[in-house]
Short mmCIF file of C-alpha atoms in Angstrom, two decimals:
data_model
loop_
_atom_site.label_atom_id
_atom_site.label_comp_id
_atom_site.label_asym_id
_atom_site.label_seq_id
_atom_site.Cartn_x
_atom_site.Cartn_y
_atom_site.Cartn_z
CA UNK A 295 0.00 0.00 0.00
CA UNK A 296 1.46 3.33 -0.94
CA UNK A 297 0.87 6.35 1.18
CA UNK A 298 -1.01 8.75 -1.06
CA UNK A 299 0.76 11.90 0.08
CA UNK A 300 4.13 10.68 -1.09
CA UNK A 301 2.84 10.27 -4.60
CA UNK A 302 0.40 13.07 -4.92
CA UNK A 303 2.94 15.82 -4.43
CA UNK A 304 4.85 15.30 -7.68
CA UNK A 305 1.61 14.57 -9.49
CA UNK A 306 0.08 17.92 -8.70
CA UNK A 307 2.67 19.43 -10.97
CA UNK A 308 1.77 17.38 -14.02
CA UNK A 309 1.71 19.51 -17.07
CA UNK A 310 2.99 22.55 -15.31
CA UNK A 311 6.63 21.92 -15.82
CA UNK A 312 8.47 21.17 -19.00
CA UNK A 313 11.79 19.46 -19.30
CA UNK A 314 14.24 22.25 -19.97
CA UNK A 315 17.84 21.13 -20.17
CA UNK A 316 19.18 19.32 -23.18
CA UNK A 317 21.25 16.94 -21.09
CA UNK A 318 18.11 15.46 -19.54
CA UNK A 319 16.49 14.93 -22.90
CA UNK A 320 19.51 13.10 -24.21
CA UNK A 321 18.89 10.31 -21.73
CA UNK A 322 16.38 7.59 -22.52
CA UNK A 323 13.16 9.08 -21.12
CA UNK A 324 11.72 7.31 -18.11
CA UNK A 325 8.89 4.93 -18.84
CA UNK A 326 9.35 5.03 -22.59
CA UNK A 327 8.99 1.27 -23.03
CA UNK A 328 5.80 1.27 -21.01
CA UNK A 329 4.38 3.98 -23.22
CA UNK A 330 5.08 2.05 -26.38
CA UNK A 331 3.37 -0.94 -24.77
CA UNK A 332 0.43 1.23 -23.78
CA UNK A 333 -0.10 2.54 -27.28
CA UNK A 334 0.27 -0.97 -28.65
CA UNK A 335 -2.47 -2.10 -26.26
CA UNK A 336 -4.76 0.72 -27.41
CA UNK A 337 -4.16 -0.30 -30.98
CA UNK A 338 -4.84 -3.96 -30.21
CA UNK A 339 -8.11 -3.17 -28.45
CA UNK A 340 -9.33 -1.04 -31.33
CA UNK A 341 -8.31 -3.64 -33.91
CA UNK A 342 -10.03 -6.38 -31.90
CA UNK A 343 -13.23 -4.34 -31.90
CA UNK A 344 -12.99 -3.66 -35.63
CA UNK A 345 -12.48 -7.34 -36.21
CA UNK A 346 -15.50 -8.21 -34.05
CA UNK A 347 -17.61 -5.65 -35.90
CA UNK A 348 -16.68 -6.93 -39.33
CA UNK A 349 -17.25 -10.52 -38.25
CA UNK A 350 -20.72 -9.63 -37.04
CA UNK A 351 -21.48 -7.79 -40.27
CA UNK A 352 -20.35 -10.79 -42.26
CA UNK A 353 -22.55 -13.10 -40.21
CA UNK A 354 -25.59 -10.93 -40.78
CA UNK A 355 -24.85 -10.94 -44.49
CA UNK A 356 -24.43 -14.71 -44.55
CA UNK A 357 -27.68 -15.28 -42.77
CA UNK A 358 -29.47 -12.91 -45.09
CA UNK A 359 -28.03 -14.82 -48.06
CA UNK A 360 -29.19 -18.19 -46.76
CA UNK A 361 -32.60 -16.78 -45.97
CA UNK A 362 -32.95 -15.38 -49.46
CA UNK A 363 -31.67 -18.51 -51.18
CA UNK A 364 -34.11 -20.62 -49.16
CA UNK A 365 -36.88 -18.60 -50.69
CA UNK A 366 -36.04 -19.84 -54.13
CA UNK A 367 -36.26 -23.47 -53.05
CA UNK A 368 -39.26 -23.34 -50.79
CA UNK A 369 -42.38 -21.24 -51.19
CA UNK A 370 -43.10 -18.76 -48.42
CA UNK A 371 -45.22 -19.97 -45.56
CA UNK A 372 -45.12 -23.15 -43.56
CA UNK B 719 -51.49 4.91 -0.38
CA UNK B 720 -54.06 2.35 0.69
CA UNK B 721 -53.06 0.18 -2.22
CA UNK B 722 -49.49 0.40 -1.08
CA UNK B 723 -50.29 -0.74 2.43
CA UNK B 724 -52.54 -3.53 1.21
CA UNK B 725 -49.88 -4.83 -1.12
CA UNK B 726 -47.17 -4.67 1.53
CA UNK B 727 -49.41 -6.44 4.04
CA UNK B 728 -50.21 -9.10 1.46
CA UNK B 729 -46.56 -9.72 0.71
CA UNK B 730 -45.57 -9.82 4.33
CA UNK B 731 -48.37 -12.23 5.16
CA UNK B 732 -47.25 -14.40 2.29
CA UNK B 733 -43.68 -14.41 3.57
CA UNK B 734 -44.74 -14.99 7.17
CA UNK B 735 -46.84 -17.96 6.16
CA UNK B 736 -43.96 -19.87 4.67
CA UNK B 737 -41.16 -18.32 6.65
CA UNK B 738 -38.86 -20.22 4.38
CA UNK B 739 -37.46 -17.13 2.68
CA UNK B 740 -36.70 -15.25 5.87
CA UNK B 741 -35.08 -18.30 7.42
CA UNK B 742 -32.94 -19.10 4.42
CA UNK B 743 -31.72 -15.53 3.96
CA UNK B 744 -31.01 -15.25 7.66
CA UNK B 745 -28.91 -18.40 7.70
CA UNK B 746 -27.21 -17.23 4.54
CA UNK B 747 -26.20 -13.89 6.04
CA UNK B 748 -25.21 -15.63 9.26
CA UNK B 749 -22.80 -17.74 7.26
CA UNK B 750 -21.47 -14.68 5.49
CA UNK B 751 -20.80 -13.02 8.85
CA UNK B 752 -19.22 -16.20 10.19
CA UNK B 753 -16.93 -16.68 7.21
CA UNK B 754 -15.85 -13.05 7.07
CA UNK B 755 -15.17 -12.98 10.81
CA UNK B 756 -13.24 -16.20 10.53
CA UNK B 757 -11.21 -14.94 7.60
CA UNK B 758 -10.22 -11.81 9.48
CA UNK B 759 -9.72 -13.47 12.87
CA UNK B 760 -5.98 -12.71 13.04
CA UNK B 761 -6.54 -8.97 13.16
CA UNK B 762 -8.80 -9.13 16.19
CA UNK B 763 -7.53 -7.34 19.23
CA UNK B 764 -6.43 -4.46 17.10
CA UNK B 765 -9.01 -1.74 17.72
CA UNK B 766 -8.79 -0.02 14.34
CA UNK B 767 -8.75 -3.19 12.31
CA UNK B 768 -11.58 -4.59 14.41
CA UNK B 769 -13.77 -1.65 13.48
CA UNK B 770 -12.91 -2.18 9.86
CA UNK B 771 -13.95 -5.82 10.09
CA UNK B 772 -17.26 -5.12 11.78
CA UNK B 773 -18.22 -2.40 9.33
CA UNK B 774 -17.37 -4.40 6.23
CA UNK B 775 -18.93 -7.60 7.56
CA UNK B 776 -22.23 -5.88 8.26
CA UNK B 777 -22.39 -4.36 4.80
CA UNK B 778 -21.27 -7.40 2.88
CA UNK B 779 -23.90 -9.46 4.68
CA UNK B 780 -26.47 -6.82 3.77
CA UNK B 781 -25.36 -6.88 0.13
CA UNK B 782 -25.70 -10.64 -0.19
CA UNK B 783 -29.02 -10.74 1.63
CA UNK B 784 -30.22 -7.90 -0.59
CA UNK B 785 -29.46 -9.83 -3.76
CA UNK B 786 -31.25 -12.98 -2.63
CA UNK B 787 -34.19 -11.12 -1.11
CA UNK B 788 -34.88 -8.94 -4.12
CA UNK B 789 -35.02 -11.89 -6.50
CA UNK B 790 -37.47 -13.76 -4.33
CA UNK B 791 -39.80 -10.85 -3.74
CA UNK B 792 -40.21 -10.29 -7.47
CA UNK B 793 -40.19 -13.93 -8.43
CA UNK B 794 -43.24 -14.62 -6.29
CA UNK B 795 -45.16 -12.26 -8.54
CA UNK B 796 -43.70 -13.43 -11.81
CA UNK B 797 -44.98 -16.89 -11.14
CA UNK B 798 -48.58 -17.37 -12.30
CA UNK B 799 -48.70 -13.91 -13.92
CA UNK B 800 -49.54 -12.18 -10.66
CA UNK B 801 -48.02 -8.92 -11.85
CA UNK B 802 -50.41 -8.84 -14.75
CA UNK B 803 -53.38 -9.49 -12.49
CA UNK B 804 -52.29 -6.72 -10.17
CA UNK B 805 -52.01 -4.35 -13.10
CA UNK B 806 -55.44 -5.38 -14.33
CA UNK B 807 -56.79 -4.74 -10.86
CA UNK B 808 -55.89 -1.11 -11.42
CA UNK B 809 -52.82 -0.81 -9.23
CA UNK B 810 -50.51 1.88 -10.59
CA UNK B 811 -47.05 0.56 -11.45
CA UNK B 812 -45.29 3.11 -9.29
CA UNK B 813 -47.34 2.02 -6.29
CA UNK B 814 -46.56 -1.57 -7.13
CA UNK B 815 -42.87 -0.75 -7.24
CA UNK B 816 -42.96 1.14 -3.96
CA UNK B 817 -44.87 -1.74 -2.35
CA UNK B 818 -42.32 -4.26 -3.53
CA UNK B 819 -39.48 -2.04 -2.35
CA UNK B 820 -41.10 -1.59 1.05
CA UNK B 821 -41.60 -5.32 1.47
CA UNK B 822 -38.04 -5.87 0.45
CA UNK B 823 -36.82 -3.25 2.90
CA UNK B 824 -38.87 -4.71 5.76
CA UNK B 825 -37.48 -8.17 5.07
CA UNK B 826 -33.92 -6.84 4.93
CA UNK B 827 -34.47 -4.86 8.11
CA UNK B 828 -35.70 -8.05 9.79
CA UNK B 829 -32.59 -9.88 8.65
CA UNK B 830 -30.33 -7.08 9.85
CA UNK B 831 -32.16 -7.04 13.18
CA UNK B 832 -30.97 -10.59 13.65
CA UNK B 833 -27.57 -10.28 11.97
CA UNK B 834 -26.25 -7.17 13.71
CA UNK B 835 -26.25 -8.64 17.23
CA UNK B 836 -24.54 -11.76 15.91
CA UNK B 837 -21.86 -9.65 14.23
CA UNK B 838 -21.36 -7.70 17.43
CA UNK B 839 -20.83 -10.92 19.35
CA UNK B 840 -18.58 -12.56 16.78
CA UNK B 841 -16.47 -9.50 16.19
CA UNK B 842 -16.35 -8.37 19.76
CA UNK B 843 -17.90 -4.93 19.54
CA UNK B 844 -17.76 -3.04 22.79
CA UNK B 845 -20.15 -0.14 22.36
CA UNK B 846 -23.88 -0.48 22.33
CA UNK B 847 -24.76 3.18 22.67
CA UNK B 848 -24.36 3.66 18.95
CA UNK B 849 -27.12 1.24 18.02
CA UNK B 850 -29.77 3.85 17.12
CA UNK B 851 -27.34 5.70 14.87
CA UNK B 852 -26.15 2.46 13.37
CA UNK B 853 -29.77 1.57 12.67
CA UNK B 854 -30.13 4.85 10.83
CA UNK B 855 -27.13 4.21 8.56
CA UNK B 856 -28.27 0.67 7.93
CA UNK B 857 -31.74 1.96 7.13
CA UNK B 858 -30.29 4.22 4.44
CA UNK B 859 -28.34 1.28 3.05
CA UNK B 860 -31.37 -1.00 3.13
CA UNK B 861 -33.42 1.63 1.31
CA UNK B 862 -30.77 1.84 -1.41
CA UNK B 863 -30.50 -1.92 -1.73
CA UNK B 864 -34.23 -2.45 -1.97
CA UNK B 865 -34.76 0.45 -4.37
CA UNK B 866 -32.14 -0.81 -6.81
CA UNK B 867 -32.67 -4.49 -6.04
CA UNK B 868 -36.38 -4.45 -6.82
CA UNK B 869 -36.08 -2.78 -10.19
CA UNK B 870 -33.07 -4.84 -11.24
CA UNK B 871 -34.76 -8.04 -10.10
CA UNK B 872 -37.64 -7.16 -12.39
CA UNK B 873 -35.12 -7.12 -15.24
CA UNK B 874 -33.12 -10.18 -14.25
CA UNK B 875 -36.08 -12.47 -13.55
CA UNK B 876 -37.45 -11.42 -16.90
CA UNK B 877 -34.18 -12.41 -18.51
CA UNK B 878 -34.53 -15.82 -16.94
CA UNK B 879 -31.53 -15.40 -14.72
CA UNK B 880 -31.65 -15.57 -10.96
CA UNK B 881 -29.28 -14.40 -8.26
CA UNK B 882 -26.15 -14.66 -10.37
CA UNK B 883 -27.49 -12.34 -13.04
CA UNK B 884 -28.97 -10.00 -10.47
CA UNK B 885 -25.72 -9.73 -8.58
CA UNK B 886 -23.78 -8.63 -11.64
CA UNK B 887 -26.43 -5.99 -12.24
CA UNK B 888 -26.87 -4.53 -8.78
CA UNK B 889 -23.58 -4.97 -6.97
CA UNK B 890 -21.65 -2.60 -9.25
CA UNK B 891 -24.49 -0.13 -9.12
CA UNK B 892 -24.58 -0.27 -5.34
CA UNK B 893 -20.89 0.24 -4.73
CA UNK B 894 -21.44 3.90 -3.80
CA UNK B 895 -23.94 2.76 -1.16
CA UNK B 896 -21.57 0.09 0.11
CA UNK B 897 -18.62 2.48 0.24
CA UNK B 898 -20.65 5.22 1.88
CA UNK B 899 -22.22 2.83 4.34
CA UNK B 900 -18.94 1.25 5.33
CA UNK B 901 -17.21 4.62 5.73
CA UNK B 902 -20.05 6.03 7.83
CA UNK B 903 -20.22 2.87 9.94
CA UNK B 904 -16.48 2.97 10.54
CA UNK B 905 -16.49 6.52 11.81
CA UNK B 906 -19.56 5.72 13.87
CA UNK B 907 -17.84 2.78 15.51
CA UNK B 908 -14.69 4.78 16.11
CA UNK B 909 -16.21 8.02 17.35
CA UNK B 910 -19.67 7.03 18.52
CA UNK B 911 -21.36 9.77 16.52
CA UNK B 912 -21.41 11.41 13.14
CA UNK B 913 -19.19 14.25 14.15
CA UNK B 914 -16.70 14.78 11.41
CA UNK B 915 -17.73 16.31 8.08
CA UNK B 916 -16.58 13.20 6.27
CA UNK B 917 -19.28 10.97 7.68
CA UNK B 918 -21.90 13.70 7.25
CA UNK B 919 -20.91 13.77 3.60
CA UNK B 920 -21.39 10.01 3.29
CA UNK B 921 -24.80 10.20 4.92
CA UNK B 922 -25.83 12.92 2.50
CA UNK B 923 -24.61 10.82 -0.40
CA UNK B 924 -26.66 7.87 0.83
CA UNK B 925 -29.80 9.98 1.21
CA UNK B 926 -29.44 11.54 -2.24
CA UNK B 927 -28.67 8.18 -3.82
CA UNK B 928 -31.74 6.59 -2.23
CA UNK B 929 -34.06 9.37 -3.32
CA UNK B 930 -32.75 9.52 -6.88
CA UNK B 931 -32.96 5.78 -7.41
CA UNK B 932 -36.40 5.47 -5.81
CA UNK B 933 -37.71 8.22 -8.05
CA UNK B 934 -36.15 7.01 -11.30
CA UNK B 935 -36.90 3.35 -10.67
CA UNK B 936 -40.55 3.99 -9.83
CA UNK B 937 -40.87 5.73 -13.18
CA UNK B 938 -39.28 3.02 -15.29
CA UNK B 939 -40.77 0.07 -13.38
CA UNK B 940 -43.94 0.35 -15.44
CA UNK B 941 -42.15 -0.72 -18.60
CA UNK B 942 -40.41 -3.63 -16.96
CA UNK B 943 -43.54 -5.47 -15.93
CA UNK B 944 -45.37 -4.95 -19.20
CA UNK B 945 -45.99 -8.28 -20.87
CA UNK C 1145 -22.56 5.70 -46.49
CA UNK C 1146 -20.62 2.62 -45.52
CA UNK C 1147 -18.68 2.77 -48.76
CA UNK C 1148 -17.99 6.45 -48.21
CA UNK C 1149 -16.65 5.71 -44.76
CA UNK C 1150 -14.49 2.93 -46.06
CA UNK C 1151 -13.02 4.91 -48.93
CA UNK C 1152 -12.66 8.32 -47.28
CA UNK C 1153 -13.18 7.92 -43.55
CA UNK C 1154 -10.71 5.18 -42.77
CA UNK C 1155 -7.75 6.80 -44.60
CA UNK C 1156 -8.49 10.19 -43.07
CA UNK C 1157 -8.80 8.74 -39.58
CA UNK C 1158 -5.58 6.78 -40.03
CA UNK C 1159 -3.69 9.87 -41.12
CA UNK C 1160 -5.12 11.87 -38.24
CA UNK C 1161 -4.14 9.17 -35.77
CA UNK C 1162 -0.62 9.10 -37.14
CA UNK C 1163 -0.50 12.87 -36.83
CA UNK C 1164 -1.80 12.62 -33.28
CA UNK C 1165 0.85 10.10 -32.29
CA UNK C 1166 3.46 12.40 -33.76
CA UNK C 1167 2.05 15.35 -31.83
CA UNK C 1168 1.97 13.37 -28.61
CA UNK C 1169 5.51 12.09 -28.84
CA UNK C 1170 7.33 14.87 -30.64
CA UNK C 1171 5.29 18.08 -30.70
CA UNK C 1172 4.20 18.10 -27.06
CA UNK C 1173 7.14 18.75 -24.76
CA UNK C 1174 8.46 16.16 -22.35
CA UNK C 1175 7.01 16.45 -18.88
CA UNK C 1176 9.61 17.01 -16.21
CA UNK C 1177 8.53 14.73 -13.37
CA UNK C 1178 6.93 11.88 -15.23
CA UNK C 1179 8.92 12.12 -18.45
CA UNK C 1180 7.73 9.72 -21.15
CA UNK C 1181 5.16 8.09 -18.90
CA UNK C 1182 3.07 11.24 -19.08
CA UNK C 1183 2.56 10.53 -22.78
CA UNK C 1184 -0.20 8.08 -22.02
CA UNK C 1185 -2.27 10.87 -20.58
CA UNK C 1186 -3.33 12.03 -24.06
CA UNK C 1187 -5.02 8.78 -25.02
CA UNK C 1188 -6.00 7.70 -21.52
CA UNK C 1189 -7.98 10.83 -20.67
CA UNK C 1190 -9.36 11.20 -24.20
CA UNK C 1191 -10.63 7.61 -24.10
CA UNK C 1192 -12.14 8.20 -20.66
CA UNK C 1193 -13.96 11.30 -21.86
CA UNK C 1194 -15.27 9.48 -24.91
CA UNK C 1195 -16.42 6.57 -22.76
CA UNK C 1196 -18.34 8.97 -20.52
CA UNK C 1197 -19.81 10.60 -23.61
CA UNK C 1198 -20.85 7.19 -24.95
CA UNK C 1199 -22.60 6.18 -21.74
CA UNK C 1200 -24.30 9.56 -21.57
CA UNK C 1201 -25.57 9.04 -25.11
CA UNK C 1202 -26.92 5.65 -24.01
CA UNK C 1203 -28.62 7.34 -21.04
CA UNK C 1204 -30.29 9.89 -23.32
CA UNK C 1205 -31.34 7.10 -25.68
CA UNK C 1206 -32.89 5.25 -22.75
CA UNK C 1207 -35.05 8.28 -21.95
CA UNK C 1208 -35.73 8.74 -25.66
CA UNK C 1209 -37.08 5.21 -25.94
CA UNK C 1210 -39.59 5.74 -23.15
CA UNK C 1211 -40.69 9.12 -24.47
CA UNK C 1212 -41.07 8.07 -28.07
CA UNK C 1213 -40.82 4.41 -28.89
CA UNK C 1214 -38.75 4.47 -32.05
CA UNK C 1215 -36.35 1.67 -32.87
CA UNK C 1216 -33.54 4.11 -33.50
CA UNK C 1217 -33.26 4.87 -29.77
CA UNK C 1218 -32.63 1.23 -29.06
CA UNK C 1219 -30.15 0.82 -31.91
CA UNK C 1220 -28.06 3.85 -31.01
CA UNK C 1221 -28.25 2.89 -27.34
CA UNK C 1222 -26.72 -0.54 -27.72
CA UNK C 1223 -24.19 0.84 -30.19
CA UNK C 1224 -22.94 3.50 -27.83
CA UNK C 1225 -22.88 1.13 -24.86
CA UNK C 1226 -20.72 -1.24 -26.83
CA UNK C 1227 -18.39 1.44 -28.16
CA UNK C 1228 -18.28 2.98 -24.69
CA UNK C 1229 -17.15 -0.38 -23.35
CA UNK C 1230 -14.34 -0.47 -25.89
CA UNK C 1231 -13.16 2.97 -24.83
CA UNK C 1232 -13.41 2.08 -21.14
CA UNK C 1233 -11.36 -1.00 -21.90
CA UNK C 1234 -8.71 1.31 -23.32
CA UNK C 1235 -8.86 3.43 -20.17
CA UNK C 1236 -8.61 0.40 -17.91
CA UNK C 1237 -5.80 -1.15 -19.92
CA UNK C 1238 -3.63 1.95 -20.22
CA UNK C 1239 -4.25 3.03 -16.63
CA UNK C 1240 -2.29 0.22 -14.95
CA UNK C 1241 0.55 0.57 -17.46
CA UNK C 1242 0.91 4.20 -16.52
CA UNK C 1243 0.46 3.42 -12.83
CA UNK C 1244 3.32 0.94 -13.01
CA UNK C 1245 5.68 3.70 -14.09
CA UNK C 1246 4.32 6.48 -11.89
CA UNK C 1247 3.05 4.77 -8.75
CA UNK C 1248 5.23 1.69 -9.10
CA UNK C 1249 2.23 -0.61 -8.87
CA UNK C 1250 -0.19 -1.96 -11.44
CA UNK C 1251 -3.26 -1.36 -9.41
CA UNK C 1252 -4.24 0.40 -6.24
CA UNK C 1253 -7.62 0.53 -4.55
CA UNK C 1254 -8.07 4.08 -5.48
CA UNK C 1255 -11.67 5.34 -5.82
CA UNK C 1256 -11.22 6.61 -9.35
CA UNK C 1257 -9.96 3.25 -10.50
CA UNK C 1258 -12.68 1.40 -8.63
CA UNK C 1259 -15.54 3.54 -9.89
CA UNK C 1260 -14.33 3.31 -13.49
CA UNK C 1261 -14.07 -0.46 -13.21
CA UNK C 1262 -17.55 -0.53 -11.73
CA UNK C 1263 -18.95 1.55 -14.56
CA UNK C 1264 -17.34 -0.90 -16.96
CA UNK C 1265 -18.86 -3.89 -15.15
CA UNK C 1266 -22.30 -2.27 -15.11
CA UNK C 1267 -22.38 -2.04 -18.86
CA UNK C 1268 -20.99 -5.53 -19.26
CA UNK C 1269 -24.04 -6.59 -17.23
CA UNK C 1270 -26.15 -4.58 -19.65
CA UNK C 1271 -24.86 -6.61 -22.59
CA UNK C 1272 -25.33 -9.89 -20.70
CA UNK C 1273 -28.98 -9.08 -19.99
CA UNK C 1274 -29.47 -7.83 -23.51
CA UNK C 1275 -28.25 -11.11 -24.91
CA UNK C 1276 -30.80 -13.10 -22.92
CA UNK C 1277 -33.89 -11.09 -23.84
CA UNK C 1278 -35.73 -10.31 -27.03
CA UNK C 1279 -38.46 -8.14 -28.43
CA UNK C 1280 -40.08 -5.30 -26.55
CA UNK C 1281 -39.07 -6.75 -23.20
CA UNK C 1282 -35.47 -6.32 -24.23
CA UNK C 1283 -35.89 -2.74 -25.35
CA UNK C 1284 -37.71 -1.80 -22.16
CA UNK C 1285 -35.20 -3.53 -19.91
CA UNK C 1286 -32.21 -2.08 -21.74
CA UNK C 1287 -33.59 1.45 -21.65
CA UNK C 1288 -34.18 1.06 -17.91
CA UNK C 1289 -30.61 -0.14 -17.41
CA UNK C 1290 -29.15 2.63 -19.55
CA UNK C 1291 -30.98 5.17 -17.39
CA UNK C 1292 -30.19 3.58 -14.03
CA UNK C 1293 -26.53 2.97 -14.84
CA UNK C 1294 -26.37 6.46 -16.29
CA UNK C 1295 -26.98 7.85 -12.82
CA UNK C 1296 -23.64 6.35 -11.87
CA UNK C 1297 -21.78 8.40 -14.48
CA UNK C 1298 -21.63 11.66 -12.48
CA UNK C 1299 -20.65 9.67 -9.40
CA UNK C 1300 -17.66 8.26 -11.27
CA UNK C 1301 -16.82 11.66 -12.72
CA UNK C 1302 -16.94 13.35 -9.34
CA UNK C 1303 -15.37 10.52 -7.36
CA UNK C 1304 -12.03 12.23 -7.72
CA UNK C 1305 -13.24 15.17 -5.68
CA UNK C 1306 -15.22 13.22 -3.09
CA UNK C 1307 -12.67 10.68 -2.01
CA UNK C 1308 -9.13 11.27 -1.03
CA UNK C 1309 -7.58 10.01 -4.20
CA UNK C 1310 -4.10 9.59 -5.60
CA UNK C 1311 -5.37 9.78 -9.15
CA UNK C 1312 -4.16 13.02 -10.71
CA UNK C 1313 -6.83 15.66 -10.72
CA UNK C 1314 -6.41 17.82 -13.73
CA UNK C 1315 -8.36 20.57 -12.05
CA UNK C 1316 -11.92 21.00 -13.21
CA UNK C 1317 -12.17 20.66 -16.96
CA UNK C 1318 -9.32 18.43 -18.15
CA UNK C 1319 -6.54 20.24 -19.88
CA UNK C 1320 -7.08 23.72 -18.51
CA UNK C 1321 -3.88 23.69 -16.51
CA UNK C 1322 -1.69 22.21 -19.21
CA UNK C 1323 1.25 23.71 -20.92
CA UNK C 1324 -0.01 25.19 -24.28
CA UNK C 1325 1.57 22.68 -26.64
CA UNK C 1326 0.45 19.82 -24.42
CA UNK C 1327 -3.03 21.30 -24.42
CA UNK C 1328 -3.17 21.38 -28.19
CA UNK C 1329 -2.02 17.76 -28.43
CA UNK C 1330 -4.51 16.76 -25.73
CA UNK C 1331 -7.56 18.39 -27.29
CA UNK C 1332 -6.55 17.04 -30.67
CA UNK C 1333 -6.61 13.53 -29.16
CA UNK C 1334 -10.03 14.17 -27.63
CA UNK C 1335 -11.37 15.44 -30.94
CA UNK C 1336 -9.94 12.43 -32.71
CA UNK C 1337 -11.49 9.96 -30.28
CA UNK C 1338 -14.87 11.60 -30.72
CA UNK C 1339 -14.36 11.49 -34.49
CA UNK C 1340 -13.73 7.78 -34.11
CA UNK C 1341 -16.68 7.34 -31.77
CA UNK C 1342 -19.29 8.80 -34.12
CA UNK C 1343 -18.78 6.50 -37.13
CA UNK C 1344 -18.37 3.48 -34.86
CA UNK C 1345 -21.74 4.16 -33.26
CA UNK C 1346 -23.29 4.82 -36.66
CA UNK C 1347 -21.97 1.56 -38.07
CA UNK C 1348 -22.88 -0.48 -35.01
CA UNK C 1349 -26.41 0.90 -34.84
CA UNK C 1350 -26.98 0.25 -38.53
CA UNK C 1351 -25.82 -3.27 -37.88
CA UNK C 1352 -28.30 -3.59 -35.05
CA UNK C 1353 -31.06 -2.40 -37.34
CA UNK C 1354 -30.01 -4.91 -39.99
CA UNK C 1355 -29.97 -7.71 -37.40
CA UNK C 1356 -33.48 -6.78 -36.27
CA UNK C 1357 -34.75 -6.66 -39.84
CA UNK C 1358 -33.18 -10.02 -40.46
CA UNK C 1359 -34.85 -11.51 -37.41
CA UNK C 1360 -38.19 -10.10 -38.49
CA UNK C 1361 -37.73 -11.57 -41.94
CA UNK C 1362 -36.81 -14.90 -40.43
CA UNK C 1363 -39.89 -14.95 -38.22
CA UNK C 1364 -42.06 -14.00 -41.13
CA UNK C 1365 -40.66 -16.91 -43.07
CA UNK C 1366 -41.16 -19.31 -40.17
CA UNK C 1367 -44.66 -18.30 -39.21
CA UNK C 1368 -45.99 -17.45 -42.63
CA UNK C 1369 -46.16 -13.73 -42.25
CA UNK C 1370 -48.60 -13.68 -39.34
CA UNK C 1371 -46.37 -11.36 -37.40
#
């Protein structure tokens, strides 16, 4: 369990300060790998949803096709 | 108003006659209390942790009893199309909802009346002066649970699911009530009154939550019992 | 419309997303304390705002269905719940990754995290119930759920102010306290997410309408057009 006060202090300054010196920027920025992973996860989630959507659309189309082709074989009604 | 009382009396008589529901929910919440107390036994003796255990045990037991109770109260009516008959008899849906919620709340209050002393014994509570105030907090919680439970049970029984479906619907929705109730109960147990602004805030949240959900649910209930 | 989206919309959105990624990583300056880990903020908060927007749209559609029973309310409702769930999934997935770098833990029992998870679970419950119902009963039940769960949205939004939370509070409206270039990148991300949200909802609700039409056709075929 983290004590909230120890963390909240630096966080209150988010966005207020900008990295200034060039020497800091030259270093590999902290948490860079995690960020790449995070954006990859966002991309994966979106792609998974697109895939699910297109699969559902295809299924609806397929069912419509079978329904329409049935019509040619059998007359409407029971 | 008379309809409301008649309906509540009818439901209570029905429950009293069998007694099965009350007994089974009571034993169920007893077991919940027992298991939670057992699971947290090592922290006993520590005042602060003890308070934490009592508060959470009480509310978790209430949550579980609320889920089971709400399903049963609605299910009784679903069977044999009783809801339809009641509607045909000219009872307004909002009244029907309020009646169901009241019945539910009375049942839950009965269960809590039995469960709270047991929790106090199991978890070694020392103060009894707080009981009226505790009853007030629990009442707010019970009102929230019955308000949400009744309307969600109308949905879940319709969907053919029982307690499992209902619990995924109402437990997330009731987390604010649970959190608020537990926080208020903790400060009550620690300080013996609602003195600090924090617990006042939680009480306000509970009151507002109850009123909002009662109002909204009594409006939408009509559409949920339509056949 | 679908063809138009495919031929024009998808390329434009892809280019805009590429531009946004560039803005986030290269245009917006590096934050001093959090360094690169602050970069997630642009998508995380934008996704959260879009998710809230989606659930609010569902809430409005729920009311719309009761006021005027048109199918479109139901179609758009389920579409925005589903898309809202996707965006909340993004929020919940990126949150722990950021937390690992900033708080040095994947997950803490912080109210903001809990309430967001709860909101997510509520709407998962919505889809579960939706899957097990059909016809008017489904539309009525879903509208009721969209309204009742919708009440939880402001609670989640405000949870950051009510509880003592370690989640960064961006101070009222998100982005108002940001450094100018960061603010531009942030609002561009928000705009982009909303631009993604609108066609997704449109496509999904058209799909729902097609599925309903298909079911109606199927029934007609089965029962000889009596319905």
